[in-house]
PDB file of C-alpha atoms in Angstrom:
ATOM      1  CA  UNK A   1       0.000   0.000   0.000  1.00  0.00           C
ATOM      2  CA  UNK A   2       2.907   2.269   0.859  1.00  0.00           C
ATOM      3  CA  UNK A   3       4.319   1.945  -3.092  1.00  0.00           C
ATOM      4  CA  UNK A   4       0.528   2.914  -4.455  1.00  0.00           C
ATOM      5  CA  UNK A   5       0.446   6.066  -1.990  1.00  0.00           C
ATOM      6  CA  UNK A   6       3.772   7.577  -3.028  1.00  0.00           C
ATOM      7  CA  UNK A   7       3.279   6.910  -6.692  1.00  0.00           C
ATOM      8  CA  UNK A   8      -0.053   8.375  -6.833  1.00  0.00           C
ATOM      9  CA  UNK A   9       1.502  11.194  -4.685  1.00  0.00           C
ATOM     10  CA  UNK A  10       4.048  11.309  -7.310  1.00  0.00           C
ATOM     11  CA  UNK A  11       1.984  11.579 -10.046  1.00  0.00           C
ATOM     12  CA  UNK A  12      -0.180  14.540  -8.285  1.00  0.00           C
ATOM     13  CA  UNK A  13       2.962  16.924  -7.920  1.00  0.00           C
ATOM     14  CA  UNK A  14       3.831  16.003 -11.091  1.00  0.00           C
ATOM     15  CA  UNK A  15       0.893  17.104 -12.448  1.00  0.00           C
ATOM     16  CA  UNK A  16       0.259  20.405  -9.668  1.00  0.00           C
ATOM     17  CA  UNK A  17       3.573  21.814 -11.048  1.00  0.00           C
ATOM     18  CA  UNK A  18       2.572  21.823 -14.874  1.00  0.00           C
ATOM     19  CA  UNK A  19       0.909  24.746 -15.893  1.00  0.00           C
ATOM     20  CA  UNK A  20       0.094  23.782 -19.306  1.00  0.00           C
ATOM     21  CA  UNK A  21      -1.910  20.820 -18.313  1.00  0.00           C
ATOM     22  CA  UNK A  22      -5.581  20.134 -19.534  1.00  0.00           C
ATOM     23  CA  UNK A  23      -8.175  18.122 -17.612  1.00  0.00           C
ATOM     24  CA  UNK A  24      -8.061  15.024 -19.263  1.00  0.00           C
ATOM     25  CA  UNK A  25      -4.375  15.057 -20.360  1.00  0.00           C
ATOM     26  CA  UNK A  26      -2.097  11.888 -19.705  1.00  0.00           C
ATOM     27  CA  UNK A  27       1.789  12.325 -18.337  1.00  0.00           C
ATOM     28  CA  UNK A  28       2.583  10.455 -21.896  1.00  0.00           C
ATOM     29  CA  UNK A  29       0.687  13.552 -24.007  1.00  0.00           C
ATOM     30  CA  UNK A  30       2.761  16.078 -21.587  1.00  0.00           C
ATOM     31  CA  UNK A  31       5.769  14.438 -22.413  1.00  0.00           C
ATOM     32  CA  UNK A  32       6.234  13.780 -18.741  1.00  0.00           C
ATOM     33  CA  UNK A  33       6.627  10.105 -19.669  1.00  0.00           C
ATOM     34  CA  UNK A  34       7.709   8.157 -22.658  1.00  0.00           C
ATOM     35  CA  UNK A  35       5.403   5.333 -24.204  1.00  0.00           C
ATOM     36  CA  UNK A  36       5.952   2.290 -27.242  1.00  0.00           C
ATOM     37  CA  UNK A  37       6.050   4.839 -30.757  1.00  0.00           C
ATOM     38  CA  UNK A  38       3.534   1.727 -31.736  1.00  0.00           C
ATOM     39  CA  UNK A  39       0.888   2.195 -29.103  1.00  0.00           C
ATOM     40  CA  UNK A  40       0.633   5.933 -29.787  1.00  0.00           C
ATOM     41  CA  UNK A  41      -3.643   6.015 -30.481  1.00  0.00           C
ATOM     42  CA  UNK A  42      -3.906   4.678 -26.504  1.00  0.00           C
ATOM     43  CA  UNK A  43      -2.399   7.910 -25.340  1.00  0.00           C
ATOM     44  CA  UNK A  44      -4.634  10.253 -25.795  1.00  0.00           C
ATOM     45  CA  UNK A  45      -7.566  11.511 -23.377  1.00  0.00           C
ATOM     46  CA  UNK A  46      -8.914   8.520 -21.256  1.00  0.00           C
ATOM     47  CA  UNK A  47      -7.041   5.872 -22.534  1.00  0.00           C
ATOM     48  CA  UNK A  48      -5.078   4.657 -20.115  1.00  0.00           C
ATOM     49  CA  UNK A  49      -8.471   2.593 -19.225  1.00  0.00           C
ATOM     50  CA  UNK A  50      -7.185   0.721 -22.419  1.00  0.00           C
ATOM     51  CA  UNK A  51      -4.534  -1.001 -20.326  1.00  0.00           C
ATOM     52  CA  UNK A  52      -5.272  -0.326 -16.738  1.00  0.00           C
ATOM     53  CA  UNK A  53      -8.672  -0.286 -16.283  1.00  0.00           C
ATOM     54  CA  UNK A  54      -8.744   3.353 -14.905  1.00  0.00           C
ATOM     55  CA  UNK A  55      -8.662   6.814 -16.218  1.00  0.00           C
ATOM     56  CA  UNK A  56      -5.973   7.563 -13.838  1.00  0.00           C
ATOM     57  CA  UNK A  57      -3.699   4.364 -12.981  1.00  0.00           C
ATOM     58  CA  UNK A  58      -1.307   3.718 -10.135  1.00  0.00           C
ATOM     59  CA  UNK A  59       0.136   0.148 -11.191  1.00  0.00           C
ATOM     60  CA  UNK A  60       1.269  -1.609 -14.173  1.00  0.00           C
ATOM     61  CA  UNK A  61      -1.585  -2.928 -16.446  1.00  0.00           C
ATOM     62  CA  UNK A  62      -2.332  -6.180 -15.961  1.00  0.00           C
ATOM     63  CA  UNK A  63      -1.003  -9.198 -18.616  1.00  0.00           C
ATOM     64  CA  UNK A  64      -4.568  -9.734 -19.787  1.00  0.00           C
ATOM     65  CA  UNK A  65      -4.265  -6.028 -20.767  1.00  0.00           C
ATOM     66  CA  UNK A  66      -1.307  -7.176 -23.429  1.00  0.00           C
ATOM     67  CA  UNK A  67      -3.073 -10.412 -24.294  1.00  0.00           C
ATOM     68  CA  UNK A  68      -6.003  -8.434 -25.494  1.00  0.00           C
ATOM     69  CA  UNK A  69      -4.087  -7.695 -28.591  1.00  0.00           C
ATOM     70  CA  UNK A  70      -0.925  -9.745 -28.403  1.00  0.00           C
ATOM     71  CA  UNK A  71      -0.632 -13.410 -28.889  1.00  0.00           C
ATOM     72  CA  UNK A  72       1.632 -15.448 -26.657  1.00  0.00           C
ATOM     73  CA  UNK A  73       1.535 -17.812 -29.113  1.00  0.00           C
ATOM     74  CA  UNK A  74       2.456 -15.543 -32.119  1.00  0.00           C
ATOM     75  CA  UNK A  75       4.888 -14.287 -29.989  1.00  0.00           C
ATOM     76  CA  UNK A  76       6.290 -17.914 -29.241  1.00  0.00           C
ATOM     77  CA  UNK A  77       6.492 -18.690 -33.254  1.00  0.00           C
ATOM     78  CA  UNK A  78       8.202 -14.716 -33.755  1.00  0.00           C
ATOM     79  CA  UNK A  79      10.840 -15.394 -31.253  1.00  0.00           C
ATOM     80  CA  UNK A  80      11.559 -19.277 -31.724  1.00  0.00           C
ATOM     81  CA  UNK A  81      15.516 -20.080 -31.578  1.00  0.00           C
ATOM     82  CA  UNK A  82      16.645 -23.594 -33.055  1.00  0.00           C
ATOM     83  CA  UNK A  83      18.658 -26.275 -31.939  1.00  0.00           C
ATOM     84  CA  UNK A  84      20.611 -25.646 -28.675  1.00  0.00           C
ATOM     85  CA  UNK A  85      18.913 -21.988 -28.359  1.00  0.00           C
ATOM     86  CA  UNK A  86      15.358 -23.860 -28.709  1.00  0.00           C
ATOM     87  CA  UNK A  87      14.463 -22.789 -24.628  1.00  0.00           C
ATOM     88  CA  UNK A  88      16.445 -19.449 -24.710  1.00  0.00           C
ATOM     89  CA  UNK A  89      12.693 -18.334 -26.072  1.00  0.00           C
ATOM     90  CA  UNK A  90      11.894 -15.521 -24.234  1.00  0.00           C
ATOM     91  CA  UNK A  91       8.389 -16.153 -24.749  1.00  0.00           C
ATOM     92  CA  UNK A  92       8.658 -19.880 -24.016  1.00  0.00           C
ATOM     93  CA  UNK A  93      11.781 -20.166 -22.017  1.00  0.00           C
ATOM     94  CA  UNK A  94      12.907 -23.103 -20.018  1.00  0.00           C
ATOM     95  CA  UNK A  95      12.320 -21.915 -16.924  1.00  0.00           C
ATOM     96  CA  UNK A  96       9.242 -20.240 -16.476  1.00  0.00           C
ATOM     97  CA  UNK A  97       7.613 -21.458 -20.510  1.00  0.00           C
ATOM     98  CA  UNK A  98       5.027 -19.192 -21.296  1.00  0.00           C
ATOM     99  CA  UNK A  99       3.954 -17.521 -17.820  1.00  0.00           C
ATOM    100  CA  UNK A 100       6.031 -14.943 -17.654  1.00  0.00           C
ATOM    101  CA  UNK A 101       4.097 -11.654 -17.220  1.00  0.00           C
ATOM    102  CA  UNK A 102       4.572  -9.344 -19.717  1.00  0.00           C
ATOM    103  CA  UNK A 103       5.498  -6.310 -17.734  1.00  0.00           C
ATOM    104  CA  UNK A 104       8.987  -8.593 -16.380  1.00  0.00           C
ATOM    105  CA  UNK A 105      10.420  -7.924 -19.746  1.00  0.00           C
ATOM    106  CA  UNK A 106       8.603  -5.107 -21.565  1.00  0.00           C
ATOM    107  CA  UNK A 107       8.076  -1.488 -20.319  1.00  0.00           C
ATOM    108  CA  UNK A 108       5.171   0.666 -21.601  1.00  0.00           C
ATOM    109  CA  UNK A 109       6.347   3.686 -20.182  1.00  0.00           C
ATOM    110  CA  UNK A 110       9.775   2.933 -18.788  1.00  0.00           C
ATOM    111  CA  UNK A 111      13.161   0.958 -20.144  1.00  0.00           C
ATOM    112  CA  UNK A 112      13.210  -2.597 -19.112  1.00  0.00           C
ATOM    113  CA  UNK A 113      15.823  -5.409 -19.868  1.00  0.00           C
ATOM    114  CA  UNK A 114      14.743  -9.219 -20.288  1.00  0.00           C
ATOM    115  CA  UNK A 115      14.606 -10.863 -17.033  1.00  0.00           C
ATOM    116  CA  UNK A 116      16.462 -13.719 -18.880  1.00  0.00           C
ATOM    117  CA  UNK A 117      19.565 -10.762 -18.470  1.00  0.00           C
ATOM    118  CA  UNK A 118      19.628 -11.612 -14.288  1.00  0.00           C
ATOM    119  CA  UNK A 119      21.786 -14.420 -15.117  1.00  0.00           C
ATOM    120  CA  UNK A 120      22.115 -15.035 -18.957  1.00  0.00           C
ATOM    121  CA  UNK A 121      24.436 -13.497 -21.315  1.00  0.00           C
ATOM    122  CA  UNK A 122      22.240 -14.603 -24.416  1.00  0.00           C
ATOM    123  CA  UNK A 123      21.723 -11.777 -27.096  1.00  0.00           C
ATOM    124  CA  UNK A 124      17.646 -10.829 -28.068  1.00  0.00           C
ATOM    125  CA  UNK A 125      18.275  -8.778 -31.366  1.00  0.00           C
ATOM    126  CA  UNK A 126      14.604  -8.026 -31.471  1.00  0.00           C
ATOM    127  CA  UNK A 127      13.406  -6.707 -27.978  1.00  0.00           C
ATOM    128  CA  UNK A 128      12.387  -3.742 -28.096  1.00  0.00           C
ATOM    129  CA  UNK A 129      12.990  -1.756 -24.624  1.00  0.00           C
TER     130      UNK A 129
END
């Protein structure tokens, strides 16, 4: 509860000390925080319900928020590795398969690193931060 309070805190100071804000405008459409170049249309007015289920969110969006319009198993075939790289899959690893939750990899709003990277050296030419 104590992480929820300051980031919502956070967020309201952020947004007291802009004077150019409009009711209705997000932190992305501020420029006060960076979002995917490819999920652009969600950041206008009221869409952050799109992925978190509120107007004005204080947690990451839930996985079922990704699935909605990503495939885990599309994602599986677009990141398959053969022959002794067949499990370094970051969408079907050997480790945790396909359960992973999205948001332990990929960051809508902030850099992330795979969280194969902990202990792996492995190279993912196409994640995109």
């Amino acid at each position: 509860m104590k992480s929820l309070i300051s980031c919502s805190a956070v967020m309201a100071m952020l947004l007291a000390f802009s004077s150019a804000v409009m009711a209705g405008d997000t932190l992305v459409s501020q420029g006060k925080m960076m979002g995917r170049s490819y999920h652009q249309q969600l950041y206008t007015k009221h869409q952050c319900a799109t992925c978190h289920g509120v107007d004005k969110p204080v947690s990451r969006a839930a996985d079922d928020s990704c699935l909605k319009c990503h495939s885990v198993d599309k994602l599986v075939q677009q990141t398959a590795r053969q022959g002794d790289e067949q499990w370094q899959n970051p969408h079907n690893n050997l480790h945790y398969g396909k359960d992973v939750p999205c948001t332990e990899c990929h960051g809508e709003h902030a850099v992330k690193q795979p969280i194969c990277k902990d202990c792996h050296t492995f190279k993912f030419s196409k994640f995109q931060e």
